[in-house]
Amino acid sequence: MDEIEDTQQQEAYALLDRLTADYEAAERQLEAAREALNKGIVAVLKARTLGPSEVTRHVPYERQHVGRIAKAGGVKPLREPTVVARNSATGGKSSG
């Protein structure tokens, strides 16, 4: 019986090892696809081919996440922040 149990255990280990390897390979593929998509988003936004809202309609991310990707990729804002926006970002008060 010990031999049968050992064989079953070895088969179980082999199964789990194979499934873990498959899972890790899928994670690597997903990460590579995510990085490629993020680079594509940055390239499109830097070229000003599409705006952030249009990009959002064609990618699996929400508008705020597209903005974070753009900011991290060095995409400059379409317009400079207003005085009110600057004050609220720094915690100051607007003069209005």
XYZ file of N, CA and C in Angstrom:
288
model
N 0.808 -1.188 0.000
C 0.000 0.000 0.000
C 0.855 1.258 0.000
N 2.010 1.201 0.650
C 2.872 2.367 0.689
C 3.318 2.779 -0.712
N 3.604 1.775 -1.554
C 4.034 2.064 -2.924
C 2.930 2.759 -3.704
N 1.708 2.325 -3.524
C 0.563 2.933 -4.214
C 0.365 4.365 -3.727
N 0.453 4.566 -2.421
C 0.298 5.914 -1.871
C 1.407 6.832 -2.369
N 2.630 6.330 -2.396
C 3.753 7.135 -2.899
C 3.534 7.512 -4.357
N 3.064 6.575 -5.152
C 2.805 6.851 -6.570
C 1.703 7.893 -6.715
N 0.657 7.764 -5.925
C -0.435 8.737 -5.976
C 0.045 10.116 -5.542
N 0.880 10.142 -4.526
C 1.420 11.424 -4.076
C 2.295 12.045 -5.166
N 3.139 11.238 -5.784
C 4.011 11.751 -6.849
C 3.185 12.287 -8.006
N 2.104 11.576 -8.360
C 1.215 12.044 -9.432
C 0.538 13.346 -9.035
N 0.141 13.450 -7.771
C -0.496 14.682 -7.283
C 0.488 15.847 -7.333
N 1.720 15.607 -6.883
C 2.747 16.650 -6.949
C 3.004 17.075 -8.393
N 3.102 16.088 -9.280
C 3.364 16.387 -10.693
C 2.220 17.205 -11.287
N 0.991 16.844 -10.957
C -0.172 17.579 -11.444
C -0.132 19.026 -10.964
N 0.084 19.203 -9.671
C 0.127 20.558 -9.108
C 1.290 21.366 -9.679
N 2.438 20.745 -9.848
C 3.593 21.442 -10.427
C 3.300 21.890 -11.856
N 2.669 20.995 -12.650
C 2.351 21.340 -14.031
C 1.329 22.477 -14.095
N 0.293 22.386 -13.268
C -0.739 23.431 -13.257
C -0.177 24.759 -12.766
N 0.711 24.716 -11.789
C 1.347 25.946 -11.308
C 2.206 26.566 -12.402
N 2.947 25.752 -13.118
C 3.774 26.257 -14.220
C 2.899 26.888 -15.300
N 1.772 26.255 -15.626
C 0.842 26.817 -16.611
C 0.296 28.158 -16.139
N -0.069 28.219 -14.878
C -0.608 29.445 -14.290
C 0.426 30.572 -14.342
N 1.652 30.272 -13.957
C 2.713 31.285 -13.964
C 3.025 31.747 -15.380
N 2.966 30.851 -16.355
C 3.186 31.239 -17.753
C 2.067 32.171 -18.217
N 0.842 31.879 -17.818
C -0.282 32.744 -18.180
C -0.141 34.122 -17.541
N 0.332 34.158 -16.299
C 0.562 35.449 -15.629
C 1.614 36.274 -16.369
N 2.686 35.605 -16.828
C 3.732 36.320 -17.573
C 3.179 36.858 -18.885
N 2.353 36.075 -19.556
C 1.750 36.533 -20.808
C 0.827 37.719 -20.556
N 0.047 37.651 -19.486
C -0.853 38.746 -19.146
C -0.061 40.016 -18.853
N 1.004 39.893 -18.092
C 1.826 41.060 -17.752
C 2.446 41.666 -19.006
N 2.925 40.825 -19.918
C 3.508 41.329 -21.165
C 2.445 42.038 -21.999
N 1.233 41.483 -22.051
C 0.148 42.115 -22.802
C -0.263 43.441 -22.158
N -0.283 43.476 -20.825
C -0.638 44.699 -20.103
C 0.403 45.792 -20.369
N 1.678 45.429 -20.326
C 2.733 46.408 -20.592
C 2.646 46.935 -22.026
N 2.379 46.051 -22.979
C 2.246 46.476 -24.378
C 1.056 47.404 -24.539
N -0.066 47.087 -23.900
C -1.243 47.950 -23.975
C -0.955 49.312 -23.361
N -0.297 49.328 -22.210
C 0.022 50.601 -21.564
C 0.945 51.454 -22.434
N 1.932 50.829 -23.062
C 2.818 51.575 -23.969
C 2.039 52.116 -25.160
N 1.097 51.328 -25.662
C 0.255 51.784 -26.768
C -0.611 52.967 -26.375
N -1.173 52.911 -25.172
C -1.985 54.029 -24.669
C -1.143 55.292 -24.595
N 0.041 55.179 -24.043
C 0.933 56.338 -23.919
C 1.290 56.882 -25.303
N 1.604 56.002 -26.242
C 1.978 56.441 -27.588
C 0.836 57.186 -28.265
N -0.381 56.657 -28.153
C -1.549 57.300 -28.777
C -1.815 58.656 -28.136
N -1.724 58.717 -26.819
C -1.997 59.982 -26.133
C -0.895 61.013 -26.376
N 0.344 60.587 -26.426
C 1.434 61.532 -26.713
C 1.308 62.099 -28.121
N 0.870 61.271 -29.068
C 0.715 61.724 -30.449
C -0.534 62.584 -30.613
N -1.377 62.613 -29.588
C -2.635 63.358 -29.614
C -3.566 62.847 -30.718
N -3.407 61.579 -31.086
C -4.269 60.963 -32.089
C -5.686 60.822 -31.555
N -5.810 60.399 -30.309
C -7.095 60.281 -29.620
C -6.958 60.913 -28.251
N -8.066 61.338 -27.721
C -8.076 61.865 -26.368
C -8.309 60.743 -25.369
N -8.165 61.046 -24.098
C -8.321 60.024 -23.065
C -9.694 59.349 -23.072
N -10.747 60.100 -23.344
C -12.084 59.505 -23.356
C -12.233 58.500 -24.484
N -11.702 58.851 -25.662
C -11.778 57.917 -26.791
C -10.956 56.660 -26.512
N -9.784 56.839 -25.908
C -8.938 55.700 -25.562
C -9.690 54.786 -24.597
N -10.348 55.370 -23.607
C -11.062 54.605 -22.595
C -12.137 53.708 -23.204
N -12.751 54.164 -24.276
C -13.799 53.364 -24.919
C -13.253 52.109 -25.594
N -11.948 52.043 -25.802
C -11.357 50.934 -26.544
C -10.376 50.098 -25.732
N -10.271 50.359 -24.454
C -9.367 49.583 -23.602
C -10.137 49.088 -22.381
N -9.636 48.087 -21.689
C -10.352 47.537 -20.538
C -10.108 48.295 -19.228
N -9.839 49.596 -19.328
C -9.558 50.401 -18.142
C -10.574 51.530 -18.041
N -10.779 52.007 -16.831
C -11.616 53.178 -16.612
C -10.808 54.441 -16.912
N -11.507 55.542 -17.064
C -10.892 56.822 -17.450
C -9.779 57.238 -16.487
N -9.995 57.064 -15.202
C -8.983 57.476 -14.218
C -7.710 56.654 -14.361
N -7.858 55.377 -14.668
C -6.667 54.533 -14.812
C -5.899 54.904 -16.076
N -6.621 55.223 -17.146
C -5.957 55.697 -18.367
C -5.163 56.956 -18.045
N -5.738 57.836 -17.229
C -5.029 59.048 -16.812
C -3.772 58.743 -16.018
N -3.836 57.751 -15.135
C -2.651 57.374 -14.355
C -1.562 56.804 -15.265
N -1.978 55.978 -16.226
C -1.017 55.409 -17.181
C -0.371 56.534 -17.975
N -1.183 57.478 -18.431
C -0.659 58.605 -19.207
C 0.331 59.424 -18.388
N -0.034 59.727 -17.165
C 0.842 60.521 -16.301
C 2.161 59.794 -16.062
N 2.084 58.502 -15.751
C 3.293 57.710 -15.518
C 4.152 57.626 -16.781
N 3.515 57.689 -17.956
C 4.239 57.611 -19.224
C 4.747 58.951 -19.719
N 4.499 60.018 -18.964
C 5.012 61.327 -19.338
C 4.151 62.104 -20.311
N 2.877 61.734 -20.434
C 1.971 62.473 -21.319
C 1.600 63.770 -20.626
N 1.809 64.875 -21.319
C 1.472 66.180 -20.746
C -0.041 66.401 -20.847
N -0.622 67.114 -19.881
C -2.058 67.390 -19.925
C -2.424 68.201 -21.170
N -3.664 68.049 -21.630
C -4.104 68.811 -22.796
C -4.110 70.307 -22.516
N -4.403 70.670 -21.270
C -4.364 72.090 -20.893
C -3.782 72.220 -19.505
N -3.259 73.380 -19.238
C -2.669 73.641 -17.933
C -3.773 73.705 -16.878
N -3.467 73.332 -15.657
C -4.478 73.407 -14.602
C -4.854 74.856 -14.302
N -6.096 75.059 -13.912
C -6.550 76.397 -13.552
C -6.055 76.741 -12.157
N -6.228 78.003 -11.771
C -5.819 78.436 -10.436
C -6.602 77.663 -9.385
N -7.893 77.478 -9.604
C -8.723 76.750 -8.644
C -8.225 75.313 -8.527
N -7.937 74.680 -9.656
C -7.449 73.299 -9.618
C -6.107 73.209 -8.907
N -5.227 74.165 -9.161
C -3.930 74.155 -8.485
C -4.103 74.319 -6.980
N -4.987 75.249 -6.572
C -5.197 75.481 -5.148
C -5.800 74.262 -4.471
N -6.742 73.588 -5.115
C -7.360 72.424 -4.478
C -6.370 71.255 -4.415
N -5.453 71.185 -5.353
C -4.461 70.122 -5.325
C -3.421 70.336 -4.214
N -3.158 71.589 -3.893
C -2.167 71.891 -2.848
C -2.804 72.167 -1.490
N -4.161 72.175 -1.445
C -4.827 72.404 -0.176
C -5.031 73.873 0.142
N -4.676 74.744 -0.795
C -4.866 76.182 -0.594
C -6.276 76.600 -0.915
N -6.551 77.878 -0.720
C -7.889 78.385 -0.999
C -7.864 79.219 -2.256
N -8.956 79.149 -3.029
C -9.052 79.973 -4.240
C -9.479 81.379 -3.839
N -9.255 82.299 -4.735
C -9.581 83.695 -4.443
C -10.981 84.016 -4.892
N -11.823 83.000 -5.225
C -13.171 83.229 -5.739
C -14.169 83.021 -4.750
